[in-house]
PDB file of C-alpha atoms in Angstrom:
ATOM      1  CA  MET A   1     -86.650  21.262  34.346  1.00  0.00           C
ATOM      2  CA  ARG A   2     -86.849  19.662  37.797  1.00  0.00           C
ATOM      3  CA  ARG A   3     -84.040  20.427  40.236  1.00  0.00           C
ATOM      4  CA  SER A   4     -82.763  17.674  42.509  1.00  0.00           C
ATOM      5  CA  THR A   5     -83.548  18.116  46.191  1.00  0.00           C
ATOM      6  CA  ASP A   6     -80.999  15.725  47.666  1.00  0.00           C
ATOM      7  CA  ALA A   7     -78.355  16.880  50.129  1.00  0.00           C
ATOM      8  CA  LEU A   8     -75.678  17.176  47.460  1.00  0.00           C
ATOM      9  CA  SER A   9     -77.781  19.587  45.438  1.00  0.00           C
ATOM     10  CA  VAL A  10     -78.659  21.713  48.429  1.00  0.00           C
ATOM     11  CA  LEU A  11     -75.060  22.080  49.546  1.00  0.00           C
ATOM     12  CA  SER A  12     -73.544  22.378  46.081  1.00  0.00           C
ATOM     13  CA  THR A  13     -72.555  25.451  44.141  1.00  0.00           C
ATOM     14  CA  ASP A  14     -74.496  26.631  41.100  1.00  0.00           C
ATOM     15  CA  ASP A  15     -72.234  24.632  38.792  1.00  0.00           C
ATOM     16  CA  LEU A  16     -72.822  21.431  40.757  1.00  0.00           C
ATOM     17  CA  ALA A  17     -76.536  22.147  40.881  1.00  0.00           C
ATOM     18  CA  ASP A  18     -76.605  22.336  37.098  1.00  0.00           C
ATOM     19  CA  TYR A  19     -74.772  19.009  36.964  1.00  0.00           C
ATOM     20  CA  ASP A  20     -77.402  17.499  39.286  1.00  0.00           C
ATOM     21  CA  VAL A  21     -80.141  18.729  36.991  1.00  0.00           C
ATOM     22  CA  ILE A  22     -78.554  16.968  34.024  1.00  0.00           C
ATOM     23  CA  SER A  23     -77.789  13.715  35.843  1.00  0.00           C
ATOM     24  CA  ASP A  24     -81.064  13.412  37.759  1.00  0.00           C
ATOM     25  CA  GLY A  25     -83.302  10.544  36.665  1.00  0.00           C
ATOM     26  CA  PRO A  26     -82.641   7.556  34.406  1.00  0.00           C
ATOM     27  CA  ARG A  27     -82.985   9.496  31.152  1.00  0.00           C
ATOM     28  CA  SER A  28     -82.179  13.022  32.293  1.00  0.00           C
ATOM     29  CA  MET A  29     -78.819  13.115  30.472  1.00  0.00           C
ATOM     30  CA  GLU A  30     -80.390  12.378  27.084  1.00  0.00           C
ATOM     31  CA  SER A  31     -83.239  14.756  27.818  1.00  0.00           C
ATOM     32  CA  SER A  32     -80.875  17.544  28.811  1.00  0.00           C
ATOM     33  CA  ILE A  33     -78.746  17.086  25.708  1.00  0.00           C
ATOM     34  CA  ALA A  34     -81.877  17.102  23.580  1.00  0.00           C
ATOM     35  CA  ASP A  35     -82.941  20.349  25.251  1.00  0.00           C
ATOM     36  CA  LEU A  36     -79.596  21.857  24.285  1.00  0.00           C
ATOM     37  CA  GLY A  37     -80.162  20.896  20.664  1.00  0.00           C
ATOM     38  CA  GLN A  38     -77.467  18.173  20.722  1.00  0.00           C
ATOM     39  CA  THR A  39     -79.449  15.015  20.103  1.00  0.00           C
ATOM     40  CA  PRO A  40     -77.027  12.021  20.278  1.00  0.00           C
ATOM     41  CA  LYS A  41     -76.615  10.058  17.088  1.00  0.00           C
ATOM     42  CA  TYR A  42     -77.486   6.384  16.892  1.00  0.00           C
ATOM     43  CA  ALA A  43     -74.272   4.395  17.319  1.00  0.00           C
ATOM     44  CA  GLY A  44     -75.408   1.248  15.551  1.00  0.00           C
ATOM     45  CA  GLY A  45     -73.739   2.059  12.234  1.00  0.00           C
ATOM     46  CA  GLU A  46     -70.420   0.585  11.119  1.00  0.00           C
ATOM     47  CA  PRO A  47     -67.370   2.872  11.007  1.00  0.00           C
ATOM     48  CA  ALA A  48     -65.803   3.118   7.585  1.00  0.00           C
ATOM     49  CA  PRO A  49     -62.585   1.096   7.096  1.00  0.00           C
ATOM     50  CA  LEU A  50     -59.295   2.842   6.476  1.00  0.00           C
ATOM     51  CA  PRO A  51     -58.106   3.094   2.854  1.00  0.00           C
ATOM     52  CA  SER A  52     -55.040   1.083   3.841  1.00  0.00           C
ATOM     53  CA  ALA A  53     -57.301  -1.669   5.218  1.00  0.00           C
ATOM     54  CA  LYS A  54     -59.179  -1.796   1.901  1.00  0.00           C
ATOM     55  CA  GLU A  55     -55.885  -2.357   0.124  1.00  0.00           C
ATOM     56  CA  LYS A  56     -54.689  -5.005   2.571  1.00  0.00           C
ATOM     57  CA  PHE A  57     -57.852  -7.078   3.210  1.00  0.00           C
ATOM     58  CA  ASP A  58     -59.885  -8.052   0.171  1.00  0.00           C
ATOM     59  CA  THR A  59     -63.174  -8.691   2.037  1.00  0.00           C
ATOM     60  CA  VAL A  60     -63.233  -5.505   4.110  1.00  0.00           C
ATOM     61  CA  GLY A  61     -65.200  -3.622   1.439  1.00  0.00           C
ATOM     62  CA  LEU A  62     -68.061  -6.149   1.164  1.00  0.00           C
ATOM     63  CA  THR A  63     -71.394  -4.532   1.899  1.00  0.00           C
ATOM     64  CA  ALA A  64     -74.280  -6.209   3.703  1.00  0.00           C
ATOM     65  CA  GLU A  65     -76.112  -6.466   0.369  1.00  0.00           C
ATOM     66  CA  ASP A  66     -73.110  -8.184  -1.253  1.00  0.00           C
ATOM     67  CA  ILE A  67     -72.811 -10.678   1.598  1.00  0.00           C
ATOM     68  CA  GLN A  68     -76.523 -11.513   1.693  1.00  0.00           C
ATOM     69  CA  ALA A  69     -76.738 -11.935  -2.078  1.00  0.00           C
ATOM     70  CA  TYR A  70     -73.744 -14.284  -1.957  1.00  0.00           C
ATOM     71  CA  VAL A  71     -75.359 -16.390   0.786  1.00  0.00           C
ATOM     72  CA  GLN A  72     -78.707 -16.508  -1.013  1.00  0.00           C
ATOM     73  CA  ARG A  73     -77.043 -17.806  -4.173  1.00  0.00           C
ATOM     74  CA  SER A  74     -75.496 -20.636  -2.146  1.00  0.00           C
ATOM     75  CA  LEU A  75     -78.841 -21.509  -0.542  1.00  0.00           C
ATOM     76  CA  GLY A  76     -80.750 -21.300  -3.800  1.00  0.00           C
ATOM     77  CA  ALA A  77     -83.741 -19.535  -2.256  1.00  0.00           C
ATOM     78  CA  PRO A  78     -84.313 -16.329  -0.288  1.00  0.00           C
ATOM     79  CA  PRO A  79     -84.582 -16.915   3.475  1.00  0.00           C
ATOM     80  CA  ASP A  80     -87.642 -16.201   5.585  1.00  0.00           C
ATOM     81  CA  ALA A  81     -87.904 -12.815   7.240  1.00  0.00           C
ATOM     82  CA  ARG A  82     -86.892 -13.826  10.762  1.00  0.00           C
ATOM     83  CA  THR A  83     -83.842 -13.828  12.994  1.00  0.00           C
ATOM     84  CA  TRP A  84     -81.441 -16.642  12.100  1.00  0.00           C
ATOM     85  CA  ARG A  85     -78.968 -18.145  14.535  1.00  0.00           C
ATOM     86  CA  VAL A  86     -75.597 -18.449  12.790  1.00  0.00           C
ATOM     87  CA  TYR A  87     -72.693 -20.277  14.418  1.00  0.00           C
ATOM     88  CA  VAL A  88     -68.918 -19.798  13.986  1.00  0.00           C
ATOM     89  CA  ASP A  89     -66.187 -21.535  15.981  1.00  0.00           C
ATOM     90  CA  GLY A  90     -62.448 -21.222  16.310  1.00  0.00           C
ATOM     91  CA  VAL A  91     -59.444 -20.719  18.566  1.00  0.00           C
ATOM     92  CA  PHE A  92     -59.358 -16.911  18.294  1.00  0.00           C
ATOM     93  CA  GLY A  93     -55.991 -16.679  19.973  1.00  0.00           C
ATOM     94  CA  PRO A  94     -55.203 -13.979  19.265  1.00  0.00           C
ATOM     95  CA  LEU A  95     -58.172 -12.462  17.430  1.00  0.00           C
ATOM     96  CA  THR A  96     -56.947 -11.543  13.946  1.00  0.00           C
ATOM     97  CA  PRO A  97     -58.413  -9.417  11.114  1.00  0.00           C
ATOM     98  CA  ARG A  98     -59.189 -12.639   9.255  1.00  0.00           C
ATOM     99  CA  ASP A  99     -61.272 -13.795  12.241  1.00  0.00           C
ATOM    100  CA  VAL A 100     -63.253 -10.605  12.688  1.00  0.00           C
ATOM    101  CA  LEU A 101     -63.900 -10.252   8.955  1.00  0.00           C
ATOM    102  CA  GLN A 102     -65.373 -13.753   8.944  1.00  0.00           C
ATOM    103  CA  LEU A 103     -67.510 -12.855  11.975  1.00  0.00           C
ATOM    104  CA  ARG A 104     -68.682  -9.749  10.134  1.00  0.00           C
ATOM    105  CA  GLN A 105     -69.770 -11.778   7.110  1.00  0.00           C
ATOM    106  CA  ALA A 106     -71.569 -14.270   9.362  1.00  0.00           C
ATOM    107  CA  LYS A 107     -73.376 -11.465  11.188  1.00  0.00           C
ATOM    108  CA  LEU A 108     -74.444  -9.794   7.940  1.00  0.00           C
ATOM    109  CA  SER A 109     -75.368 -13.013   6.128  1.00  0.00           C
ATOM    110  CA  PHE A 110     -79.100 -12.332   6.708  1.00  0.00           C
ATOM    111  CA  PRO A 111     -81.002  -9.137   7.476  1.00  0.00           C
ATOM    112  CA  SER A 112     -81.398 -10.305  11.084  1.00  0.00           C
ATOM    113  CA  VAL A 113     -78.802 -12.616  12.682  1.00  0.00           C
ATOM    114  CA  GLN A 114     -78.054 -13.823  16.196  1.00  0.00           C
ATOM    115  CA  LEU A 115     -74.357 -14.634  15.929  1.00  0.00           C
ATOM    116  CA  VAL A 116     -73.207 -17.480  18.183  1.00  0.00           C
ATOM    117  CA  VAL A 117     -69.428 -17.953  18.479  1.00  0.00           C
ATOM    118  CA  GLY A 118     -67.790 -21.050  19.929  1.00  0.00           C
ATOM    119  CA  VAL A 119     -64.323 -20.840  21.474  1.00  0.00           C
ATOM    120  CA  PHE A 120     -62.191 -23.974  21.875  1.00  0.00           C
ATOM    121  CA  SER A 121     -60.839 -24.676  25.354  1.00  0.00           C
ATOM    122  CA  ASP A 122     -57.143 -24.901  26.151  1.00  0.00           C
ATOM    123  CA  ASP A 123     -57.425 -28.670  26.683  1.00  0.00           C
ATOM    124  CA  ILE A 124     -59.017 -29.247  23.266  1.00  0.00           C
ATOM    125  CA  CYS A 125     -56.383 -27.102  21.575  1.00  0.00           C
ATOM    126  CA  ALA A 126     -53.599 -29.030  23.298  1.00  0.00           C
ATOM    127  CA  GLU A 127     -55.239 -32.360  22.455  1.00  0.00           C
ATOM    128  CA  HIS A 128     -55.257 -31.549  18.742  1.00  0.00           C
ATOM    129  CA  GLY A 129     -51.846 -29.903  18.655  1.00  0.00           C
ATOM    130  CA  VAL A 130     -53.125 -26.396  17.947  1.00  0.00           C
ATOM    131  CA  PRO A 131     -51.358 -23.565  19.814  1.00  0.00           C
ATOM    132  CA  SER A 132     -53.878 -21.245  21.445  1.00  0.00           C
ATOM    133  CA  GLY A 133     -51.366 -18.514  22.293  1.00  0.00           C
ATOM    134  CA  VAL A 134     -53.801 -16.893  24.756  1.00  0.00           C
ATOM    135  CA  PRO A 135     -55.563 -18.420  27.810  1.00  0.00           C
ATOM    136  CA  HIS A 136     -59.128 -19.583  27.258  1.00  0.00           C
ATOM    137  CA  ALA A 137     -60.740 -17.007  29.549  1.00  0.00           C
ATOM    138  CA  ASP A 138     -58.914 -14.192  27.766  1.00  0.00           C
ATOM    139  CA  ARG A 139     -59.962 -15.459  24.330  1.00  0.00           C
ATOM    140  CA  CYS A 140     -63.604 -15.699  25.388  1.00  0.00           C
ATOM    141  CA  GLU A 141     -63.540 -12.184  26.810  1.00  0.00           C
ATOM    142  CA  VAL A 142     -62.008 -10.705  23.664  1.00  0.00           C
ATOM    143  CA  VAL A 143     -64.589 -12.465  21.483  1.00  0.00           C
ATOM    144  CA  ARG A 144     -67.378 -11.273  23.769  1.00  0.00           C
ATOM    145  CA  HIS A 145     -66.380  -7.675  23.136  1.00  0.00           C
ATOM    146  CA  CYS A 146     -66.379  -8.017  19.354  1.00  0.00           C
ATOM    147  CA  ARG A 147     -69.130  -5.805  17.937  1.00  0.00           C
ATOM    148  CA  TRP A 148     -70.546  -8.614  15.777  1.00  0.00           C
ATOM    149  CA  VAL A 149     -70.889 -11.296  18.468  1.00  0.00           C
ATOM    150  CA  ASP A 150     -74.197 -11.839  20.300  1.00  0.00           C
ATOM    151  CA  GLU A 151     -73.461 -15.047  22.218  1.00  0.00           C
ATOM    152  CA  VAL A 152     -70.285 -16.895  23.252  1.00  0.00           C
ATOM    153  CA  VAL A 153     -70.071 -20.681  23.696  1.00  0.00           C
ATOM    154  CA  PRO A 154     -66.964 -21.315  25.856  1.00  0.00           C
ATOM    155  CA  ASP A 155     -67.154 -25.120  25.638  1.00  0.00           C
ATOM    156  CA  ALA A 156     -67.301 -25.430  21.850  1.00  0.00           C
ATOM    157  CA  PRO A 157     -66.824 -28.993  20.522  1.00  0.00           C
ATOM    158  CA  TRP A 158     -63.927 -29.664  18.168  1.00  0.00           C
ATOM    159  CA  THR A 159     -66.166 -31.709  15.851  1.00  0.00           C
ATOM    160  CA  LEU A 160     -69.656 -30.395  15.180  1.00  0.00           C
ATOM    161  CA  HIS A 161     -72.459 -32.887  15.757  1.00  0.00           C
ATOM    162  CA  GLU A 162     -76.193 -32.756  15.376  1.00  0.00           C
ATOM    163  CA  ARG A 163     -76.883 -32.892  19.110  1.00  0.00           C
ATOM    164  CA  PHE A 164     -74.889 -29.696  19.670  1.00  0.00           C
ATOM    165  CA  LEU A 165     -76.630 -27.901  16.813  1.00  0.00           C
ATOM    166  CA  ARG A 166     -80.036 -28.777  18.241  1.00  0.00           C
ATOM    167  CA  ALA A 167     -79.073 -27.803  21.794  1.00  0.00           C
ATOM    168  CA  ARG A 168     -77.859 -24.384  20.659  1.00  0.00           C
ATOM    169  CA  HIS A 169     -80.708 -23.908  18.154  1.00  0.00           C
ATOM    170  CA  VAL A 170     -78.218 -23.288  15.361  1.00  0.00           C
ATOM    171  CA  ASP A 171     -79.821 -22.609  11.995  1.00  0.00           C
ATOM    172  CA  TYR A 172     -76.628 -22.249   9.957  1.00  0.00           C
ATOM    173  CA  VAL A 173     -72.893 -22.692  10.397  1.00  0.00           C
ATOM    174  CA  ALA A 174     -70.636 -20.195   8.607  1.00  0.00           C
ATOM    175  CA  ILE A 175     -67.636 -21.926   7.010  1.00  0.00           C
ATOM    176  CA  ASP A 176     -64.787 -20.121   5.283  1.00  0.00           C
ATOM    177  CA  GLU A 177     -64.498 -21.128   1.636  1.00  0.00           C
ATOM    178  CA  GLY A 178     -61.605 -23.485   1.063  1.00  0.00           C
ATOM    179  CA  THR A 179     -61.607 -24.792   4.637  1.00  0.00           C
ATOM    180  CA  SER A 180     -63.052 -28.148   3.639  1.00  0.00           C
ATOM    181  CA  ILE A 181     -60.169 -28.788   1.228  1.00  0.00           C
ATOM    182  CA  ASP A 182     -57.401 -27.290   3.351  1.00  0.00           C
ATOM    183  CA  PRO A 183     -54.961 -30.146   4.144  1.00  0.00           C
ATOM    184  CA  ASP A 184     -53.934 -28.413   7.366  1.00  0.00           C
ATOM    185  CA  VAL A 185     -57.424 -28.721   8.854  1.00  0.00           C
ATOM    186  CA  ASP A 186     -57.946 -31.643  11.203  1.00  0.00           C
ATOM    187  CA  ARG A 187     -59.905 -34.535   9.697  1.00  0.00           C
ATOM    188  CA  GLU A 188     -62.253 -34.628  12.678  1.00  0.00           C
ATOM    189  CA  ARG A 189     -63.272 -31.045  11.993  1.00  0.00           C
ATOM    190  CA  LEU A 190     -63.831 -31.891   8.353  1.00  0.00           C
ATOM    191  CA  LYS A 191     -66.252 -34.614   9.439  1.00  0.00           C
ATOM    192  CA  GLY A 192     -68.277 -31.957  11.269  1.00  0.00           C
ATOM    193  CA  TYR A 193     -68.271 -29.716   8.198  1.00  0.00           C
ATOM    194  CA  ASP A 194     -69.469 -32.615   6.043  1.00  0.00           C
ATOM    195  CA  LEU A 195     -72.301 -33.255   8.517  1.00  0.00           C
ATOM    196  CA  VAL A 196     -73.355 -29.603   8.452  1.00  0.00           C
ATOM    197  CA  LYS A 197     -73.376 -29.619   4.655  1.00  0.00           C
ATOM    198  CA  SER A 198     -75.417 -32.818   4.538  1.00  0.00           C
ATOM    199  CA  LEU A 199     -77.973 -31.182   6.845  1.00  0.00           C
ATOM    200  CA  ARG A 200     -78.053 -28.126   4.545  1.00  0.00           C
ATOM    201  CA  LYS A 201     -77.027 -25.923   7.446  1.00  0.00           C
ATOM    202  CA  ALA A 202     -73.837 -24.485   5.934  1.00  0.00           C
ATOM    203  CA  ILE A 203     -73.417 -20.979   4.541  1.00  0.00           C
ATOM    204  CA  PRO A 204     -70.159 -19.743   2.969  1.00  0.00           C
ATOM    205  CA  THR A 205     -68.007 -16.848   4.033  1.00  0.00           C
ATOM    206  CA  ARG A 206     -65.336 -15.567   1.673  1.00  0.00           C
ATOM    207  CA  ARG A 207     -61.859 -16.212   3.006  1.00  0.00           C
ATOM    208  CA  THR A 208     -59.880 -13.038   3.593  1.00  0.00           C
ATOM    209  CA  ASN A 209     -56.668 -12.885   1.575  1.00  0.00           C
ATOM    210  CA  MET A 210     -54.125 -10.455   2.932  1.00  0.00           C
ATOM    211  CA  SER A 211     -51.394  -8.608   1.084  1.00  0.00           C
ATOM    212  CA  THR A 212     -48.944  -9.566   3.852  1.00  0.00           C
ATOM    213  CA  PRO A 213     -48.888 -13.199   5.030  1.00  0.00           C
ATOM    214  CA  MET A 214     -50.195 -13.933   8.498  1.00  0.00           C
ATOM    215  CA  PRO A 215     -47.622 -15.540  10.842  1.00  0.00           C
ATOM    216  CA  LYS A 216     -47.987 -19.304  11.049  1.00  0.00           C
ATOM    217  CA  SER A 217     -48.427 -19.147  14.804  1.00  0.00           C
ATOM    218  CA  PHE A 218     -51.693 -17.266  14.236  1.00  0.00           C
ATOM    219  CA  ASP A 219     -53.165 -19.974  12.012  1.00  0.00           C
ATOM    220  CA  PRO A 220     -55.593 -21.868  14.277  1.00  0.00           C
ATOM    221  CA  PHE A 221     -55.399 -25.116  12.277  1.00  0.00           C
ATOM    222  CA  LYS A 222     -51.683 -25.169  11.576  1.00  0.00           C
ATOM    223  CA  LYS A 223     -49.977 -27.879  13.636  1.00  0.00           C
ATOM    224  CA  GLU A 224     -46.460 -27.320  14.810  1.00  0.00           C
ATOM    225  CA  LYS A 225     -43.866 -29.474  13.112  1.00  0.00           C
ATOM    226  CA  GLU A 226     -42.425 -31.943  15.575  1.00  0.00           C
ATOM    227  CA  ALA A 227     -39.452 -33.007  13.433  1.00  0.00           C
ATOM    228  CA  LYS A 228     -36.741 -30.358  13.320  1.00  0.00           C
ATOM    229  CA  VAL A 229     -33.819 -30.403  10.909  1.00  0.00           C
ATOM    230  CA  VAL A 230     -30.513 -30.690  12.751  1.00  0.00           C
ATOM    231  CA  GLU A 231     -27.974 -28.389  11.259  1.00  0.00           C
ATOM    232  CA  GLN A 232     -24.449 -29.785  10.920  1.00  0.00           C
ATOM    233  CA  GLU A 233     -21.777 -27.504  12.290  1.00  0.00           C
ATOM    234  CA  PRO A 234     -19.470 -26.680   9.358  1.00  0.00           C
ATOM    235  CA  PRO A 235     -15.721 -27.190   9.718  1.00  0.00           C
ATOM    236  CA  SER A 236     -13.584 -24.095  10.212  1.00  0.00           C
ATOM    237  CA  GLY A 237     -13.163 -22.122   7.028  1.00  0.00           C
ATOM    238  CA  ARG A 238     -15.866 -24.092   5.169  1.00  0.00           C
ATOM    239  CA  SER A 239     -19.609 -23.956   4.736  1.00  0.00           C
ATOM    240  CA  THR A 240     -21.995 -26.866   4.378  1.00  0.00           C
ATOM    241  CA  VAL A 241     -25.471 -27.193   2.954  1.00  0.00           C
ATOM    242  CA  LYS A 242     -28.281 -27.301   5.553  1.00  0.00           C
ATOM    243  CA  GLY A 243     -29.580 -30.788   6.143  1.00  0.00           C
ATOM    244  CA  VAL A 244     -26.693 -32.716   4.502  1.00  0.00           C
ATOM    245  CA  PRO A 245     -27.066 -36.493   5.025  1.00  0.00           C
ATOM    246  CA  THR A 246     -24.853 -37.981   7.727  1.00  0.00           C
ATOM    247  CA  GLU A 247     -22.939 -40.183   5.282  1.00  0.00           C
ATOM    248  CA  LEU A 248     -21.981 -37.233   3.109  1.00  0.00           C
ATOM    249  CA  ALA A 249     -21.099 -35.171   6.135  1.00  0.00           C
ATOM    250  CA  GLN A 250     -18.750 -37.900   7.409  1.00  0.00           C
ATOM    251  CA  GLU A 251     -17.094 -38.205   4.007  1.00  0.00           C
ATOM    252  CA  SER A 252     -16.588 -34.473   3.777  1.00  0.00           C
ATOM    253  CA  GLU A 253     -14.949 -34.459   7.205  1.00  0.00           C
ATOM    254  CA  ALA A 254     -12.544 -37.219   6.106  1.00  0.00           C
ATOM    255  CA  ASP A 255     -11.710 -35.278   2.956  1.00  0.00           C
ATOM    256  CA  ALA A 256     -11.087 -32.225   5.047  1.00  0.00           C
ATOM    257  CA  GLY A 257      -8.660 -34.176   7.234  1.00  0.00           C
ATOM    258  CA  ARG A 258      -6.695 -35.430   4.252  1.00  0.00           C
ATOM    259  CA  ARG A 259      -6.616 -31.964   2.759  1.00  0.00           C
ATOM    260  CA  ALA A 260      -5.285 -30.582   6.037  1.00  0.00           C
ATOM    261  CA  ASP A 261      -2.483 -33.178   6.075  1.00  0.00           C
ATOM    262  CA  ILE A 262      -1.491 -32.278   2.514  1.00  0.00           C
ATOM    263  CA  LEU A 263      -1.487 -28.565   3.300  1.00  0.00           C
ATOM    264  CA  GLU A 264       0.631 -29.163   6.386  1.00  0.00           C
ATOM    265  CA  ALA A 265       3.137 -31.224   4.365  1.00  0.00           C
ATOM    266  CA  LEU A 266       3.366 -28.531   1.684  1.00  0.00           C
ATOM    267  CA  GLU A 267       3.943 -25.823   4.241  1.00  0.00           C
ATOM    268  CA  THR A 268       6.703 -27.800   6.054  1.00  0.00           C
ATOM    269  CA  PRO A 269      10.240 -27.129   4.593  1.00  0.00           C
ATOM    270  CA  PHE A 270      11.846 -30.133   2.959  1.00  0.00           C
ATOM    271  CA  GLU A 271      14.769 -31.473   4.978  1.00  0.00           C
ATOM    272  CA  GLU A 272      17.707 -33.335   3.419  1.00  0.00           C
ATOM    273  CA  PRO A 273      18.326 -36.775   4.972  1.00  0.00           C
ATOM    274  CA  PRO A 274      21.482 -36.976   7.113  1.00  0.00           C
ATOM    275  CA  GLU A 275      24.655 -38.167   5.323  1.00  0.00           C
ATOM    276  CA  PRO A 276      25.623 -41.774   6.153  1.00  0.00           C
ATOM    277  CA  ALA A 277      28.733 -42.292   8.292  1.00  0.00           C
ATOM    278  CA  PRO A 278      31.924 -43.468   6.447  1.00  0.00           C
ATOM    279  CA  PHE A 279      32.240 -47.207   6.153  1.00  0.00           C
ATOM    280  CA  GLU A 280      34.449 -48.798   8.782  1.00  0.00           C
ATOM    281  CA  GLU A 281      35.863 -52.314   8.793  1.00  0.00           C
ATOM    282  CA  PRO A 282      34.327 -54.356  11.585  1.00  0.00           C
ATOM    283  CA  LYS A 283      36.621 -54.967  14.475  1.00  0.00           C
ATOM    284  CA  ILE A 284      37.456 -58.592  15.231  1.00  0.00           C
ATOM    285  CA  ASP A 285      38.312 -59.786  18.676  1.00  0.00           C
ATOM    286  CA  GLU A 286      40.701 -62.517  19.590  1.00  0.00           C
ATOM    287  CA  PHE A 287      38.085 -65.167  19.027  1.00  0.00           C
ATOM    288  CA  GLY A 288      37.394 -63.997  15.458  1.00  0.00           C
ATOM    289  CA  THR A 289      34.010 -62.542  16.319  1.00  0.00           C
ATOM    290  CA  GLY A 290      33.127 -59.036  15.319  1.00  0.00           C
ATOM    291  CA  VAL A 291      32.843 -56.613  18.223  1.00  0.00           C
ATOM    292  CA  GLY A 292      29.341 -55.451  18.740  1.00  0.00           C
ATOM    293  CA  VAL A 293      27.952 -57.973  16.293  1.00  0.00           C
TER     294      VAL A 293
END
């Protein structure tokens, strides 16, 4: 083994000199570990999912063979032995298990895949009423660090068109099953899906069903409801049904007023009317006219 001759090695202790031997050269660390009989393992394999994840997410246990057989059945013919460029788009804010499990299926849809992921900008999300939850730069960075992603498209179009597919050399677009009939998906996006299907460039991914519902704010195609139900404040001592029509609410308030008057009258002690004064003959003045009449 070659010992480093730089100034640090010359002035270092024996321990530091040994460290210099290991770190010297572009591949000296791997070589030194190999010399010690500790050859590093290839890190390209997929870690096994937790048992709890298998119970919660129904697509987490799909193997690469299962995914590829499913895609081949949809295509009707086995694909050529080459690298295919598969495209997936979305908001990815925040990145959820449903998102990454779709990306995994897209990446494993063929034996060799270059996975291209488009991320919608903040302006496009706001234009279509979809809450992003996370700034665009943050969403792109999180997607970039996903183990399945090979390429990130930060300016992804909301509606897929043929010009974009040609420019990005997209062979197939992975679409979650049921997306095309989901009423919450924007119609413009459905037009893009229909185009992809007409071009025979669509491959299916199985939608991940979870044992616990995902919060609505995490659904990238769920628009926020603009109309909010105004709750009527119930009178004291009473409760009202949420969303009661105004006419009924006004009538109930009138009834409550009458009921309050009745209760007040019942609680007030009955008083006898005052006795009338004894009858007196009217006084007549000298002119024959009654006094005070």
